[in-house]
mmCIF file of C-alpha atoms in Angstrom:
data_model
loop_
_atom_site.group_PDB
_atom_site.id
_atom_site.type_symbol
_atom_site.label_atom_id
_atom_site.label_comp_id
_atom_site.label_asym_id
_atom_site.label_seq_id
_atom_site.Cartn_x
_atom_site.Cartn_y
_atom_site.Cartn_z
ATOM 1 C CA ARG P 20 1.226 -14.093 29.835
ATOM 2 C CA LEU P 21 -2.241 -13.545 28.547
ATOM 3 C CA ILE P 22 -1.210 -10.477 26.478
ATOM 4 C CA LYS P 23 1.665 -12.517 24.937
ATOM 5 C CA SER P 24 -0.817 -15.330 24.096
ATOM 6 C CA LEU P 25 -3.086 -12.796 22.373
ATOM 7 C CA ARG P 26 -0.201 -11.462 20.341
ATOM 8 C CA ILE P 27 0.690 -14.918 19.158
ATOM 9 C CA LEU P 28 -2.909 -15.479 18.135
ATOM 10 C CA ARG P 29 -2.740 -12.251 16.096
ATOM 11 C CA LEU P 30 0.252 -13.622 14.223
ATOM 12 C CA VAL P 31 -1.620 -16.844 13.569
ATOM 13 C CA ARG P 32 -4.525 -14.884 12.181
ATOM 14 C CA LEU P 33 -2.166 -13.011 9.943
ATOM 15 C CA ALA P 34 -0.770 -16.296 8.639
ATOM 16 C CA LYS P 35 -4.360 -17.364 7.890
ATOM 17 C CA VAL P 36 -5.030 -14.152 6.008
ATOM 18 C CA GLU P 37 -1.810 -14.702 3.900
ATOM 19 C CA GLY P 38 -2.944 -18.226 3.073
ATOM 20 C CA PHE P 39 -6.426 -16.967 2.152
ATOM 21 C CA TRP P 40 -4.879 -14.398 -0.083
ATOM 22 C CA ALA P 41 -2.738 -16.938 -1.854
ATOM 23 C CA ASP P 42 -5.774 -19.197 -2.394
ATOM 24 C CA MET P 43 -7.814 -16.328 -3.721
ATOM 25 C CA MET P 44 -5.081 -15.304 -6.144
ATOM 26 C CA LYS P 45 -4.974 -18.920 -7.539
ATOM 27 C CA GLN P 46 -8.660 -18.536 -8.468
ATOM 28 C CA VAL P 47 -8.078 -15.267 -10.331
ATOM 29 C CA ASN P 48 -7.813 -15.717 -14.150
ATOM 30 C CA SER P 49 -6.770 -12.137 -14.980
ATOM 31 C CA GLU P 50 -3.055 -11.296 -14.710
ATOM 32 C CA GLU P 51 -4.042 -7.552 -14.677
ATOM 33 C CA PHE P 52 -6.273 -7.977 -11.737
ATOM 34 C CA ALA P 53 -3.665 -10.067 -9.850
ATOM 35 C CA THR P 54 -0.983 -7.452 -10.479
ATOM 36 C CA MET P 55 -3.219 -4.642 -9.336
ATOM 37 C CA ALA P 56 -4.327 -6.623 -6.242
ATOM 38 C CA GLY P 57 -0.744 -7.247 -5.394
ATOM 39 C CA LEU P 58 0.000 -3.575 -5.535
ATOM 40 C CA VAL P 59 -2.905 -2.709 -3.315
ATOM 41 C CA LEU P 60 -1.825 -5.294 -0.809
ATOM 42 C CA ARG P 61 1.722 -3.866 -0.696
ATOM 43 C CA VAL P 62 0.420 -0.298 -0.181
ATOM 44 C CA PHE P 63 -1.931 -1.613 2.517
ATOM 45 C CA SER P 64 0.900 -3.401 4.288
ATOM 46 C CA ILE P 65 2.964 -0.182 4.211
ATOM 47 C CA LEU P 66 -0.063 1.683 5.865
ATOM 48 C CA VAL P 67 -0.350 -1.022 8.493
ATOM 49 C CA CYS P 68 3.391 -0.752 9.290
ATOM 50 C CA SER P 69 2.981 3.027 9.377
ATOM 51 C CA HIS P 70 0.175 2.668 11.867
ATOM 52 C CA TRP P 71 2.296 0.450 14.215
ATOM 53 C CA ILE P 72 5.270 2.831 13.916
ATOM 54 C CA ALA P 73 3.010 5.909 14.649
ATOM 55 C CA CYS P 74 1.660 4.131 17.743
ATOM 56 C CA ALA P 75 5.213 3.410 18.945
ATOM 57 C CA TRP P 76 6.299 6.929 18.123
ATOM 58 C CA TYR P 77 3.600 8.401 20.360
ATOM 59 C CA GLY P 78 3.699 5.563 22.938
ATOM 60 C CA GLN P 79 7.414 6.225 23.739
ATOM 61 C CA THR P 80 6.497 9.660 24.931
ATOM 62 C CA LEU P 81 4.463 8.037 27.717
ATOM 63 C CA LEU P 82 7.709 6.574 29.017
ATOM 64 C CA ASP P 83 9.326 9.959 29.738
ATOM 65 C CA GLY P 84 9.126 11.554 33.165
ATOM 66 C CA GLU P 85 7.564 14.889 33.952
ATOM 67 C CA GLY P 86 10.592 16.951 33.472
ATOM 68 C CA GLU P 87 11.989 15.405 30.327
ATOM 69 C CA THR P 88 11.346 16.926 26.973
ATOM 70 C CA ASN P 89 9.929 15.025 24.099
ATOM 71 C CA TRP P 90 8.398 15.690 20.727
ATOM 72 C CA ALA P 91 4.821 15.586 22.079
ATOM 73 C CA ARG P 92 5.499 18.095 24.887
ATOM 74 C CA GLU P 93 7.106 20.405 22.374
ATOM 75 C CA ASN P 94 4.568 20.137 19.562
ATOM 76 C CA LEU P 95 1.279 19.266 21.206
ATOM 77 C CA ARG P 96 0.930 21.908 23.889
ATOM 78 C CA ASP P 97 -2.144 23.797 22.723
ATOM 79 C CA LEU P 98 -4.780 21.164 22.486
ATOM 80 C CA ASP P 99 -6.843 22.300 25.389
ATOM 81 C CA HIS P 100 -9.490 23.751 23.066
ATOM 82 C CA LEU P 101 -10.172 20.281 21.537
ATOM 83 C CA SER P 102 -12.405 17.641 22.981
ATOM 84 C CA ALA P 103 -10.651 14.475 24.476
ATOM 85 C CA GLY P 104 -11.470 12.436 21.315
ATOM 86 C CA MET P 105 -10.349 15.110 18.905
ATOM 87 C CA ALA P 106 -7.041 15.586 20.915
ATOM 88 C CA ILE P 107 -6.308 11.899 20.692
ATOM 89 C CA ALA P 108 -7.118 11.951 16.976
ATOM 90 C CA TYR P 109 -4.790 14.914 16.509
ATOM 91 C CA LYS P 110 -2.063 13.153 18.342
ATOM 92 C CA TYR P 111 -2.404 10.035 16.316
ATOM 93 C CA MET P 112 -2.572 11.972 13.080
ATOM 94 C CA THR P 113 0.544 13.904 14.017
ATOM 95 C CA SER P 114 2.354 10.599 14.814
ATOM 96 C CA LEU P 115 1.106 9.014 11.539
ATOM 97 C CA HIS P 116 2.234 12.142 9.610
ATOM 98 C CA TRP P 117 5.683 11.897 11.179
ATOM 99 C CA THR P 118 5.834 8.225 10.272
ATOM 100 C CA LEU P 119 4.887 8.786 6.629
ATOM 101 C CA THR P 120 7.496 11.584 6.306
ATOM 102 C CA GLN P 121 10.128 9.062 7.393
ATOM 103 C CA PHE P 122 9.192 6.850 4.483
ATOM 104 C CA THR P 123 9.138 9.607 1.842
ATOM 105 C CA PRO P 124 11.349 12.573 1.009
ATOM 106 C CA ALA P 125 9.051 14.961 2.956
ATOM 107 C CA SER P 126 9.588 17.053 5.991
ATOM 108 C CA MET P 127 7.701 17.976 9.091
ATOM 109 C CA GLU P 128 8.038 20.199 12.121
ATOM 110 C CA VAL P 129 8.027 17.289 14.580
ATOM 111 C CA THR P 130 11.596 16.093 15.346
ATOM 112 C CA ALA P 131 13.343 13.968 17.962
ATOM 113 C CA LYS P 132 13.874 15.806 21.266
ATOM 114 C CA ASN P 133 15.814 13.121 23.235
ATOM 115 C CA LEU P 134 18.103 10.119 22.747
ATOM 116 C CA ARG P 135 15.357 7.516 22.628
ATOM 117 C CA GLU P 136 13.458 9.444 19.949
ATOM 118 C CA ARG P 137 16.595 10.050 18.008
ATOM 119 C CA LEU P 138 17.353 6.316 18.058
ATOM 120 C CA MET P 139 13.860 5.453 16.988
ATOM 121 C CA SER P 140 14.038 8.116 14.213
ATOM 122 C CA ILE P 141 17.148 6.398 12.834
ATOM 123 C CA CYS P 142 15.681 2.958 12.970
ATOM 124 C CA VAL P 143 12.515 4.149 11.323
ATOM 125 C CA LEU P 144 14.520 5.928 8.627
ATOM 126 C CA LEU P 145 16.490 2.801 7.816
ATOM 127 C CA PHE P 146 13.297 0.688 7.776
ATOM 128 C CA GLY P 147 11.643 3.259 5.544
ATOM 129 C CA LEU P 148 14.516 3.404 3.186
ATOM 130 C CA ILE P 149 14.392 -0.315 2.675
ATOM 131 C CA THR P 150 10.628 -0.712 2.485
ATOM 132 C CA PHE P 151 10.035 2.435 0.463
ATOM 133 C CA THR P 152 12.646 1.595 -2.169
ATOM 134 C CA SER P 153 11.315 -1.926 -2.331
ATOM 135 C CA LEU P 154 7.844 -0.646 -2.781
ATOM 136 C CA ILE P 155 8.818 1.763 -5.556
ATOM 137 C CA SER P 156 10.690 -1.074 -7.299
ATOM 138 C CA ARG P 157 7.721 -3.424 -7.097
ATOM 139 C CA ILE P 158 5.284 -0.733 -8.295
ATOM 140 C CA SER P 159 7.651 0.042 -11.309
ATOM 141 C CA ASN P 160 7.855 -3.697 -12.076
ATOM 142 C CA ALA P 161 4.069 -4.124 -11.814
ATOM 143 C CA MET P 162 3.375 -1.114 -14.080
ATOM 144 C CA SER P 163 5.853 -2.520 -16.632
ATOM 145 C CA HIS P 164 4.125 -5.825 -16.441
ATOM 146 C CA LEU P 165 0.678 -4.203 -16.972
ATOM 147 C CA GLN P 166 2.117 -2.168 -19.883
ATOM 148 C CA THR P 167 3.444 -5.299 -21.450
ATOM 149 C CA LEU P 168 0.109 -7.087 -21.089
ATOM 150 C CA ASN P 169 -1.721 -4.080 -22.654
ATOM 151 C CA SER P 170 0.902 -3.929 -25.409
ATOM 152 C CA ALA P 171 0.545 -7.578 -26.240
ATOM 153 C CA ASN P 172 -3.291 -7.253 -26.310
ATOM 154 C CA PHE P 173 -2.954 -4.149 -28.532
ATOM 155 C CA MET P 174 -0.679 -6.095 -31.058
ATOM 156 C CA ARG P 175 -3.145 -8.986 -31.256
ATOM 157 C CA GLN P 176 -5.975 -6.595 -31.950
ATOM 158 C CA HIS P 177 -3.904 -4.801 -34.590
ATOM 159 C CA LYS P 178 -2.987 -8.137 -36.355
ATOM 160 C CA LEU P 179 -6.767 -9.165 -36.267
ATOM 161 C CA ARG P 180 -7.759 -5.734 -37.742
ATOM 162 C CA GLU P 181 -5.129 -6.075 -40.565
ATOM 163 C CA TRP P 182 -6.147 -9.661 -41.302
ATOM 164 C CA LEU P 183 -9.918 -8.686 -41.499
ATOM 165 C CA ARG P 184 -9.113 -5.820 -43.894
ATOM 166 C CA GLU P 185 -6.657 -7.875 -46.065
ATOM 167 C CA ASN P 186 -9.247 -10.582 -46.474
ATOM 168 C CA SER P 187 -12.155 -8.229 -47.264
ATOM 169 C CA VAL P 188 -14.328 -9.580 -44.528
ATOM 170 C CA SER P 189 -17.904 -8.096 -44.553
ATOM 171 C CA MET P 190 -18.664 -5.274 -42.154
ATOM 172 C CA ASN P 191 -21.378 -7.351 -40.574
ATOM 173 C CA LEU P 192 -18.949 -10.196 -39.720
ATOM 174 C CA VAL P 193 -16.339 -7.606 -38.611
ATOM 175 C CA ALA P 194 -18.757 -6.068 -36.100
ATOM 176 C CA ARG P 195 -19.596 -9.581 -34.768
ATOM 177 C CA VAL P 196 -15.911 -10.446 -34.448
ATOM 178 C CA TRP P 197 -15.149 -7.230 -32.482
ATOM 179 C CA ALA P 198 -18.112 -7.745 -30.240
ATOM 180 C CA CYS P 199 -16.793 -11.199 -29.417
ATOM 181 C CA VAL P 200 -13.277 -9.785 -28.821
ATOM 182 C CA LYS P 201 -14.639 -7.150 -26.445
ATOM 183 C CA GLU P 202 -16.705 -9.681 -24.591
ATOM 184 C CA THR P 203 -13.765 -12.020 -24.204
ATOM 185 C CA SER P 204 -11.554 -9.110 -23.027
ATOM 186 C CA LYS P 205 -14.103 -8.314 -20.360
ATOM 187 C CA GLN P 206 -14.233 -11.819 -19.140
ATOM 188 C CA ASN P 207 -10.463 -12.116 -19.054
ATOM 189 C CA ARG P 208 -10.155 -8.912 -16.963
ATOM 190 C CA ARG P 209 -12.461 -10.372 -14.285
#
């Protein structure tokens, strides 16, 4: 019961972080920064999901009996030369590597060796297919949005440059106008 209560508290904390993130994004005046921050948050959430899946992928091997084969027994045999900490790190990194290959069109020597592992592989592949395609779609949309913002800014500067030239504005005033434009652009990016 205590462990279940602690898990619920983690979910509450996650909801608080989401609320904090939403409040923070309301304070941001730069669309570019908000778009980039959203991308970073999405990639971070994929990494967190990958961590959980990697832990589950390794954790399921602990459920097997002595005589049963699993991916860990097949692929992690020769770790005696490593210290205990390094062996655990290697096992985790192998699990994380396996997880990331499920999200991307990559391959790895670790494969399912029993029915439970095969079922988990299929579930993770489906989850990866949905999340990875969604992530790629959102990244593409965000990059298009950033490109549109930069294009609009470029067009405004181009029109200003033409107007200054057509109206024969003095070089001293042109330099002051561009200094003001650069300073305004810096402030808007923050």
